[in-house]
GROMACS .gro file of C-alpha atoms in nm:
model
  185
    1MET     CA    1   0.364   1.138  -1.155
    2GLN     CA    2   0.457   1.453  -0.988
    3ASP     CA    3   0.115   1.368  -0.760
    4TYR     CA    4   0.208   1.019  -0.707
    5LEU     CA    5   0.568   1.097  -0.589
    6ILE     CA    6   0.407   1.353  -0.362
    7SER     CA    7   0.199   1.038  -0.221
    8MET     CA    8   0.447   0.851  -0.155
    9PHE     CA    9   0.636   1.065   0.056
   10ILE     CA   10   0.353   1.207   0.225
   11ASP     CA   11   0.294   0.790   0.264
   12ASP     CA   12   0.656   0.770   0.337
   13GLU     CA   13   0.635   0.488   0.100
   14LEU     CA   14   0.969   0.629  -0.169
   15ASP     CA   15   1.304   0.411  -0.099
   16LEU     CA   16   1.625   0.598  -0.059
   17ASP     CA   17   1.690   0.707  -0.445
   18ASN     CA   18   1.367   0.806  -0.466
   19LYS     CA   19   1.339   0.994  -0.166
   20ILE     CA   20   1.635   1.208  -0.379
   21GLU     CA   21   1.477   1.229  -0.686
   22PHE     CA   22   1.173   1.390  -0.474
   23VAL     CA   23   1.438   1.637  -0.314
   24GLU     CA   24   1.591   1.747  -0.616
   25THR     CA   25   1.243   1.788  -0.820
   26VAL     CA   26   1.057   1.995  -0.579
   27HIS     CA   27   1.382   2.230  -0.590
   28SER     CA   28   1.448   2.311  -0.869
   29ASP     CA   29   0.983   2.329  -0.975
   30ARG     CA   30   0.877   2.532  -0.780
   31ASN     CA   31   0.497   2.471  -0.887
   32PHE     CA   32   0.609   2.097  -0.778
   33LYS     CA   33   0.667   2.231  -0.408
   34ASP     CA   34   0.357   2.463  -0.367
   35GLU     CA   35   0.229   2.117  -0.448
   36THR     CA   36   0.392   1.949  -0.233
   37VAL     CA   37   0.380   2.192   0.014
   38GLY     CA   38  -0.020   2.262  -0.026
   39PHE     CA   39  -0.105   1.808  -0.023
   40LEU     CA   40   0.080   1.865   0.308
   41ARG     CA   41  -0.130   2.089   0.521
   42GLN     CA   42  -0.396   1.934   0.360
   43GLU     CA   43  -0.270   1.626   0.546
   44LYS     CA   44  -0.187   1.768   0.897
   45VAL     CA   45  -0.547   1.914   0.889
   46ILE     CA   46  -0.644   1.511   0.795
   47CYS     CA   47  -0.471   1.444   1.126
   48ALA     CA   48  -0.600   1.747   1.334
   49GLU     CA   49  -0.738   1.560   1.669
   50VAL     CA   50  -0.999   1.401   1.727
   51VAL     CA   51  -1.271   1.626   1.891
   52ASP     CA   52  -1.290   1.350   2.264
   53ASP     CA   53  -1.461   1.574   2.398
   54ILE     CA   54  -1.872   1.619   2.275
   55PRO     CA   55  -2.084   1.856   2.473
   56PRO     CA   56  -2.403   1.656   2.646
   57VAL     CA   57  -2.753   1.742   2.461
   58LYS     CA   58  -3.076   1.683   2.656
   59VAL     CA   59  -3.368   1.496   2.489
   60GLN     CA   60  -3.719   1.527   2.607
   61LEU     CA   61  -3.941   1.316   2.566
   62LYS     CA   62  -4.292   1.298   2.515
   63GLU     CA   63  -4.441   1.099   2.791
   64LYS     CA   64  -4.795   0.862   2.730
   65ALA     CA   65  -5.132   0.811   2.933
   66GLY     CA   66  -5.226   0.602   3.024
   67PHE     CA   67  -5.164   0.198   2.848
   68PRO     CA   68  -5.134   0.173   2.440
   69LEU     CA   69  -5.431  -0.149   2.445
   70TRP     CA   70  -5.182  -0.184   2.132
   71ARG     CA   71  -4.943  -0.367   2.354
   72PRO     CA   72  -5.088  -0.738   2.460
   73MET     CA   73  -5.173  -0.783   2.142
   74ALA     CA   74  -4.818  -0.726   2.111
   75ILE     CA   75  -4.674  -0.929   2.373
   76PHE     CA   76  -4.962  -1.220   2.263
   77ALA     CA   77  -4.841  -1.217   1.902
   78SER     CA   78  -4.505  -1.302   2.006
   79GLY     CA   79  -4.611  -1.605   2.209
   80LEU     CA   80  -4.804  -1.658   1.970
   81ALA     CA   81  -4.515  -1.674   1.706
   82ALA     CA   82  -4.208  -1.763   1.952
   83ALA     CA   83  -4.460  -2.078   2.004
   84LEU     CA   84  -4.436  -2.225   1.629
   85ILE     CA   85  -4.132  -2.131   1.582
   86LEU     CA   86  -4.140  -2.408   1.872
   87PHE     CA   87  -4.404  -2.626   1.676
   88PHE     CA   88  -4.230  -2.634   1.367
   89PHE     CA   89  -3.869  -2.574   1.388
   90ILE     CA   90  -3.760  -2.788   1.731
   91GLN     CA   91  -4.065  -3.124   1.670
   92PRO     CA   92  -3.769  -3.366   1.691
   93SER     CA   93  -3.717  -3.533   1.270
   94LYS     CA   94  -3.883  -3.818   1.229
   95GLU     CA   95  -3.516  -3.977   1.191
   96SER     CA   96  -3.487  -3.998   1.558
   97LEU     CA   97  -3.828  -4.139   1.657
   98SER     CA   98  -3.885  -4.527   1.713
   99THR     CA   99  -4.088  -4.795   1.785
  100ALA     CA  100  -4.072  -5.159   1.963
  101HIS     CA  101  -4.106  -5.395   1.670
  102ARG     CA  102  -4.108  -5.792   1.734
  103PHE     CA  103  -3.923  -5.996   1.571
  104VAL     CA  104  -4.025  -6.398   1.545
  105ILE     CA  105  -3.869  -6.636   1.325
  106TYR     CA  106  -3.945  -7.022   1.311
  107GLN     CA  107  -3.632  -7.224   1.260
  108PRO     CA  108  -3.585  -7.605   1.474
  109GLY     CA  109  -3.298  -7.792   1.462
  110VAL     CA  110  -3.058  -7.511   1.551
  111GLU     CA  111  -2.905  -7.353   1.879
  112GLN     CA  112  -2.882  -7.032   1.774
  113VAL     CA  113  -3.089  -6.662   1.594
  114GLU     CA  114  -2.916  -6.364   1.544
  115ILE     CA  115  -3.029  -6.014   1.359
  116THR     CA  116  -2.847  -5.830   1.212
  117GLY     CA  117  -2.948  -5.511   1.001
  118SER     CA  118  -2.930  -5.152   0.904
  119PHE     CA  119  -3.128  -5.096   1.240
  120THR     CA  120  -2.821  -5.208   1.403
  121ASP     CA  121  -2.566  -5.026   1.163
  122TRP     CA  122  -2.512  -5.416   1.080
  123ARG     CA  123  -2.390  -5.527   1.431
  124SER     CA  124  -2.525  -5.893   1.509
  125LEU     CA  125  -2.773  -5.884   1.837
  126PRO     CA  126  -2.854  -6.231   1.953
  127MET     CA  127  -3.267  -6.401   1.916
  128THR     CA  128  -3.378  -6.560   2.194
  129LYS     CA  129  -3.599  -6.901   2.208
  130ALA     CA  130  -3.943  -6.769   2.270
  131GLY     CA  131  -4.075  -7.089   2.486
  132ALA     CA  132  -3.974  -7.440   2.458
  133GLY     CA  133  -4.098  -7.439   2.145
  134ASP     CA  134  -3.891  -7.318   1.777
  135TYR     CA  135  -3.979  -7.011   1.698
  136TRP     CA  136  -3.675  -6.739   1.829
  137GLU     CA  137  -3.744  -6.363   1.919
  138ILE     CA  138  -3.665  -6.021   1.956
  139THR     CA  139  -3.833  -5.694   2.030
  140ILE     CA  140  -3.617  -5.401   1.961
  141ASP     CA  141  -3.600  -5.014   1.862
  142VAL     CA  142  -3.666  -4.937   1.577
  143PRO     CA  143  -3.650  -4.631   1.427
  144VAL     CA  144  -3.895  -4.476   1.164
  145GLY     CA  145  -3.814  -4.557   0.792
  146GLU     CA  146  -3.752  -4.788   0.563
  147HIS     CA  147  -3.494  -5.046   0.620
  148ARG     CA  148  -3.285  -5.359   0.565
  149PHE     CA  149  -3.226  -5.698   0.782
  150SER     CA  150  -3.180  -6.045   0.784
  151TYR     CA  151  -3.124  -6.349   1.008
  152ILE     CA  152  -2.832  -6.527   1.076
  153LEU     CA  153  -2.863  -6.872   1.165
  154GLU     CA  154  -2.528  -7.075   1.346
  155GLY     CA  155  -2.324  -6.809   1.296
  156ASP     CA  156  -2.313  -6.770   0.935
  157GLN     CA  157  -2.602  -6.870   0.709
  158ARG     CA  158  -2.770  -6.548   0.668
  159LEU     CA  159  -3.184  -6.564   0.555
  160ALA     CA  160  -3.369  -6.356   0.492
  161ASP     CA  161  -3.740  -6.313   0.662
  162PRO     CA  162  -3.984  -6.558   0.589
  163THR     CA  163  -4.282  -6.351   0.702
  164ILE     CA  164  -4.213  -6.071   0.453
  165LEU     CA  165  -4.210  -6.037   0.075
  166ILE     CA  166  -4.018  -5.703  -0.026
  167ARG     CA  167  -3.649  -5.843  -0.079
  168GLU     CA  168  -3.340  -5.739  -0.175
  169LYS     CA  169  -2.980  -5.904  -0.333
  170ASP     CA  170  -2.705  -5.802  -0.088
  171ASP     CA  171  -2.324  -5.750  -0.193
  172PHE     CA  172  -2.195  -6.086  -0.096
  173GLY     CA  173  -2.491  -6.318  -0.330
  174GLY     CA  174  -2.753  -6.369  -0.023
  175GLU     CA  175  -3.112  -6.112   0.059
  176ASN     CA  176  -3.216  -5.868   0.265
  177SER     CA  177  -3.578  -5.845   0.410
  178ILE     CA  178  -3.697  -5.470   0.325
  179LEU     CA  179  -3.867  -5.371   0.701
  180GLU     CA  180  -4.042  -5.007   0.639
  181VAL     CA  181  -4.189  -4.885   1.025
  182ASN     CA  182  -4.431  -4.655   1.053
  183LEU     CA  183  -4.552  -4.472   1.416
  184GLN     CA  184  -4.807  -4.666   1.607
  185THR     CA  185  -5.039  -4.380   1.669
   0.00000   0.00000   0.00000
């Protein structure tokens, strides 16, 4: 208990009642007074001024003769490592690569055909008539990967691509075609 009180006194963490108790204890117990004074002297040494002036130290470096042969190899290895890092970590991701894809559908007797899909964020894009016939077409940059899409006839009738056999049901009772796009090399 006495060590705790001394520490609290030194750190100035005592309230008025504890300070009164501390002073009364110091005056009544000689050992406690001596221990407190010893700790205060130790605190004084700890809080003494910090040395600001550091004497200079002379360091003599050994000079190397000639040009070491390992330096060109180290420069070459560093360049090679940097090139490998650039090649493996900074090349464009597969998702950011895209390729032009032409969509064509035969729909006689309609006035408007659009296409929508995951590659357009499900926004409708208008298709144009190919010549004077009943073919509709559009060419879009489509990212590499698997995509769902469908055609929209006359603004409201959804139709899966009849030339693509892989399909899935959508949440609205219709079907979407599934298109796998790969990079053409």
